[in-house]
Tab-separated table of C-alpha atoms in Angstrom:
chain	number	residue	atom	x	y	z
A	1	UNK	CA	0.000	0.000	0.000
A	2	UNK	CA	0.997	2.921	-1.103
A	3	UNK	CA	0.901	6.004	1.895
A	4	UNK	CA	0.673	10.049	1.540
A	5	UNK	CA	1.538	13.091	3.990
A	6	UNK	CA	-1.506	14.683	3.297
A	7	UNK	CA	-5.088	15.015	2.815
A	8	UNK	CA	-6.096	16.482	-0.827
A	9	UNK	CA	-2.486	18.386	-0.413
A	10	UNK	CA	-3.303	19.632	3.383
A	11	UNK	CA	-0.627	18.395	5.659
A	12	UNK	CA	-0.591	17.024	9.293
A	13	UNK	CA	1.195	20.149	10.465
A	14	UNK	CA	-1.478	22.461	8.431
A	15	UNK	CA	-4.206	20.897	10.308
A	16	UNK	CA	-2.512	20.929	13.659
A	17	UNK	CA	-1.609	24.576	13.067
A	18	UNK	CA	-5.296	25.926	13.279
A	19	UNK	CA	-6.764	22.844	14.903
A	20	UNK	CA	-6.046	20.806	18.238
A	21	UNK	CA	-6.802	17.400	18.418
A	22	UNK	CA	-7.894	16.074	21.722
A	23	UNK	CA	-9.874	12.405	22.526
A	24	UNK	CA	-10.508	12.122	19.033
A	25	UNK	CA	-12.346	15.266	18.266
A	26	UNK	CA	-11.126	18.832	16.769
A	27	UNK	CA	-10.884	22.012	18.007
A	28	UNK	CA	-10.366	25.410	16.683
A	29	UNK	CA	-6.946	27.035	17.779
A	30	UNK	CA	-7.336	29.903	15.352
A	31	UNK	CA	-10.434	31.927	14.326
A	32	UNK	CA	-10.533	31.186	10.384
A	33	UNK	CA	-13.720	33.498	10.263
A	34	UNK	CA	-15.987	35.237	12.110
A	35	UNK	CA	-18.337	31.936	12.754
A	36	UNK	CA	-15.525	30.524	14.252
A	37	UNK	CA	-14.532	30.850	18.101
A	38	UNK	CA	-11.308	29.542	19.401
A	39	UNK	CA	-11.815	26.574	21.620
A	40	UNK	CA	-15.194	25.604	20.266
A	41	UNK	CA	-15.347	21.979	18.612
A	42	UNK	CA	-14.616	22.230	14.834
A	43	UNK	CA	-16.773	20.734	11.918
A	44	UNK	CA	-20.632	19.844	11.579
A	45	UNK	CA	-22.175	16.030	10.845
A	46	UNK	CA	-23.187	15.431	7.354
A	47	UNK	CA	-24.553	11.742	6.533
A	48	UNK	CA	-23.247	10.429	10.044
A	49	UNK	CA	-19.601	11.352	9.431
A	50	UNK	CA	-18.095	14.707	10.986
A	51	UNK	CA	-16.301	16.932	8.608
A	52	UNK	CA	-14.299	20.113	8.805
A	53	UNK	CA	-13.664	22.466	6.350
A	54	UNK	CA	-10.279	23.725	5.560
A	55	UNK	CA	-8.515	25.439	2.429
A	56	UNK	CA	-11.766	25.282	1.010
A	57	UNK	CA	-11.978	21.487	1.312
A	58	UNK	CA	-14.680	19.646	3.356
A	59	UNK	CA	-12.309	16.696	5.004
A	60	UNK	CA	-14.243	13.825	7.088
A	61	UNK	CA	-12.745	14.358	10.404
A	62	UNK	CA	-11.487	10.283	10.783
A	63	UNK	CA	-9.277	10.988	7.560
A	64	UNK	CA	-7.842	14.122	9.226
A	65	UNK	CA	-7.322	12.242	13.033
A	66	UNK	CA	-5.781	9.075	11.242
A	67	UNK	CA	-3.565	11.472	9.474
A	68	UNK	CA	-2.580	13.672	12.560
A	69	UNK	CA	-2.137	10.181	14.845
A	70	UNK	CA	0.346	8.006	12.329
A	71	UNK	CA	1.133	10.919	9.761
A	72	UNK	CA	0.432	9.188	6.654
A	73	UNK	CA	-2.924	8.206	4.602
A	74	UNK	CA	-3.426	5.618	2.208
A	75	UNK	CA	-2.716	6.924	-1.543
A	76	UNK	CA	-5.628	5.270	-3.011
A	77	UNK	CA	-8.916	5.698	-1.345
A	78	UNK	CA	-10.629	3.469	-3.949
A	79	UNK	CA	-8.751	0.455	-2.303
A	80	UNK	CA	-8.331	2.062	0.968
A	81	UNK	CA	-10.106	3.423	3.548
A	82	UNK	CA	-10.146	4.507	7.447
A	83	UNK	CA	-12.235	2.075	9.210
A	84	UNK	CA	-14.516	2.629	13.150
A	85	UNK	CA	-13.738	-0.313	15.032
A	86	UNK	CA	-16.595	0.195	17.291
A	87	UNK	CA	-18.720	1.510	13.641
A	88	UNK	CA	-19.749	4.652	15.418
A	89	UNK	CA	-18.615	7.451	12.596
A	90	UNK	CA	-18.137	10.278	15.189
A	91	UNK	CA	-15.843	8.085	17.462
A	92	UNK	CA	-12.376	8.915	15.903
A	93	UNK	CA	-10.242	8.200	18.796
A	94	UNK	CA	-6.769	6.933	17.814
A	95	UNK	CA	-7.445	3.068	19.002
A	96	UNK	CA	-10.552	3.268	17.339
A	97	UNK	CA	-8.969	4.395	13.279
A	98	UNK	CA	-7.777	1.876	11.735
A	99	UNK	CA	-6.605	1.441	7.768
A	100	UNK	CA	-8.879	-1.125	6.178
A	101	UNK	CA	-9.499	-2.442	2.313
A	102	UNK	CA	-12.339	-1.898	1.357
A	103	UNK	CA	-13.829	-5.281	1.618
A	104	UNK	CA	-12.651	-5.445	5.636
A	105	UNK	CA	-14.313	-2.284	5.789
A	106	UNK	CA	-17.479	-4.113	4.737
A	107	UNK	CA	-17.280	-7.085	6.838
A	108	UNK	CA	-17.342	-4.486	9.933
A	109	UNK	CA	-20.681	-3.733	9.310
A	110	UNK	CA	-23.966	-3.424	11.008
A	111	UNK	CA	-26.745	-5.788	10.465
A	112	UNK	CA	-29.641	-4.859	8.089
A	113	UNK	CA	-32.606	-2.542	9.724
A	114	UNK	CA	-35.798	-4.918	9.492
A	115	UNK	CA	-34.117	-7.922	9.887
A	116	UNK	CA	-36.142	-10.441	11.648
A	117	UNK	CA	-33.560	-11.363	14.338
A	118	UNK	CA	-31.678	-9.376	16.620
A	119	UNK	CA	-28.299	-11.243	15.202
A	120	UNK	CA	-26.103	-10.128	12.625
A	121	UNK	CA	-25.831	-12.574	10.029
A	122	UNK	CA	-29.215	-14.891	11.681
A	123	UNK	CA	-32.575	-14.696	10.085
A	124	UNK	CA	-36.202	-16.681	10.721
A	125	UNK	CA	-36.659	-19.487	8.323
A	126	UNK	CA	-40.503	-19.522	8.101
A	127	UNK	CA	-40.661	-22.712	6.111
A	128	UNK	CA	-38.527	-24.664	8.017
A	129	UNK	CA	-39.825	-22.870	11.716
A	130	UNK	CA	-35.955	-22.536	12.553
A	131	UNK	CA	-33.673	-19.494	12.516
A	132	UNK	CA	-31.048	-19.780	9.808
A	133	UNK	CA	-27.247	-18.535	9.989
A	134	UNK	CA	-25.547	-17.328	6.812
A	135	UNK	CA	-22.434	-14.963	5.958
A	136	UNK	CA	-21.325	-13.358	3.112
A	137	UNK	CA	-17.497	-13.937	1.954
A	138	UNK	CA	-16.624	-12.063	-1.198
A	139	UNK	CA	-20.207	-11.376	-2.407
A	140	UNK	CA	-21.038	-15.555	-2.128
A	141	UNK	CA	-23.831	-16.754	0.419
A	142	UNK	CA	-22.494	-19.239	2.760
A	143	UNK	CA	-24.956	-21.326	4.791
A	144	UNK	CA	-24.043	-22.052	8.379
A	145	UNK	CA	-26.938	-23.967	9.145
A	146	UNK	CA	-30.249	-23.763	10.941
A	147	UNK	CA	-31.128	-23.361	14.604
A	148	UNK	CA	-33.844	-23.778	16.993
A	149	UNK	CA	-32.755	-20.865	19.711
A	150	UNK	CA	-31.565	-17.711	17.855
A	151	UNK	CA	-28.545	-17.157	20.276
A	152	UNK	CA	-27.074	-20.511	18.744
A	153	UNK	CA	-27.648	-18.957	15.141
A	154	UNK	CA	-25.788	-16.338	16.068
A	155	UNK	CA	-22.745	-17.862	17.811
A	156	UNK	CA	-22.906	-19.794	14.558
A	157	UNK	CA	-22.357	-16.636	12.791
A	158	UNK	CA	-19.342	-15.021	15.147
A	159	UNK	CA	-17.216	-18.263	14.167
A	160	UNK	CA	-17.641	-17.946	10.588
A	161	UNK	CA	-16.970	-13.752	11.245
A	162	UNK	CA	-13.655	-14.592	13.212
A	163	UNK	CA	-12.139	-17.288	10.848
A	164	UNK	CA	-12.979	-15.438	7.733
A	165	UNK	CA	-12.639	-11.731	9.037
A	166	UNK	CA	-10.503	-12.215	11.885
A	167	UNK	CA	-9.798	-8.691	13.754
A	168	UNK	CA	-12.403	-7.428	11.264
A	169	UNK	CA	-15.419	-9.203	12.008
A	170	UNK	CA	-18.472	-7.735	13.359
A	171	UNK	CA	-19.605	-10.281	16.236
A	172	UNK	CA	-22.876	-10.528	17.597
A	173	UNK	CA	-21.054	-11.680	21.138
A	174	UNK	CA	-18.114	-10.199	22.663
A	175	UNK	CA	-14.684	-12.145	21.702
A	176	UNK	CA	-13.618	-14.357	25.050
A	177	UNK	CA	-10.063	-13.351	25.738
């Protein structure tokens, strides 16, 4: 993987020069304008992701904290991109960034609104009266099998997550350590 200095040509010392960065969130060091008051949190929440606008360019805030934590970026935000652990877009703490491809991105994901089960990755089988675990590895449905209690559906699920996603993998259950 290829790695830049900068955001869109706006480097880590740039930000950091008008901006602090404390617990994962930005604040304004220097008044830009007159909207602007030193101290106050910087950027405003468009489609769940912060963003902060600087040079003229609107910059997600997680691509800006990645970039002031480690200093680089990945070149090639088609392949690469900076993943939530925890998939809450506003939480851009530094153990919470992490550089993902696109398809680990993907398998940290939430489960579908309207699903009929409370389990990522479980669903009810009306037909066969049983709930039925499945997971997705690169865009193929793989059948885990089918379950009468839901919780086993979805413990059925976290195995397949952890030996095909590994650190990436959404779980339904936290990991036993």
């Amino acid at each position: 993987m290829k790695k830049v200095n900068h955001y869109n040509g706006i480097t880590r010392e740039e930000i950091l020069e008008v901006l602090e960065l404390r617990d994962g969130k930005f604040y304004w060091k220097t008044a830009l304008s007159n909207r602007v008051k030193i101290g106050q949190e910087a950027g405003g929440v468009s489609k769940g992701y912060k963003r902060i606008t600087l040079k003229g360019k609107l910059i997600p805030t997680s691509q800006m904290a990645f970039l002031c934590y480690h200093g680089w970026l990945p070149k090639d935000h088609t392949k690469y991109h900076i993943d939530h652990k925890d998939r809450d877009k506003l939480n851009n703490r530094e153990d919470n960034l992490r550089c993902a491809t696109l398809g680990q991105n993907n398998m940290n994901k939430e489960s579908k609104k309207g699903s009929t089960s409370k389990y990522l990755g479980v669903y009810w089988q009306e037909a066969a009266k049983k709930w039925r675990a499945k997971i997705q590895i690169k865009k193929r449905q793989i059948h885990l099998g089918y379950f009468y209690i839901e919780e086993e559906a979805g413990k059925a699920y976290d195995e397949a997550a952890i030996k095909h996603f590994g650190e990436f993998a959404n779980l339904n259950f936290k990991r036993a350590v």
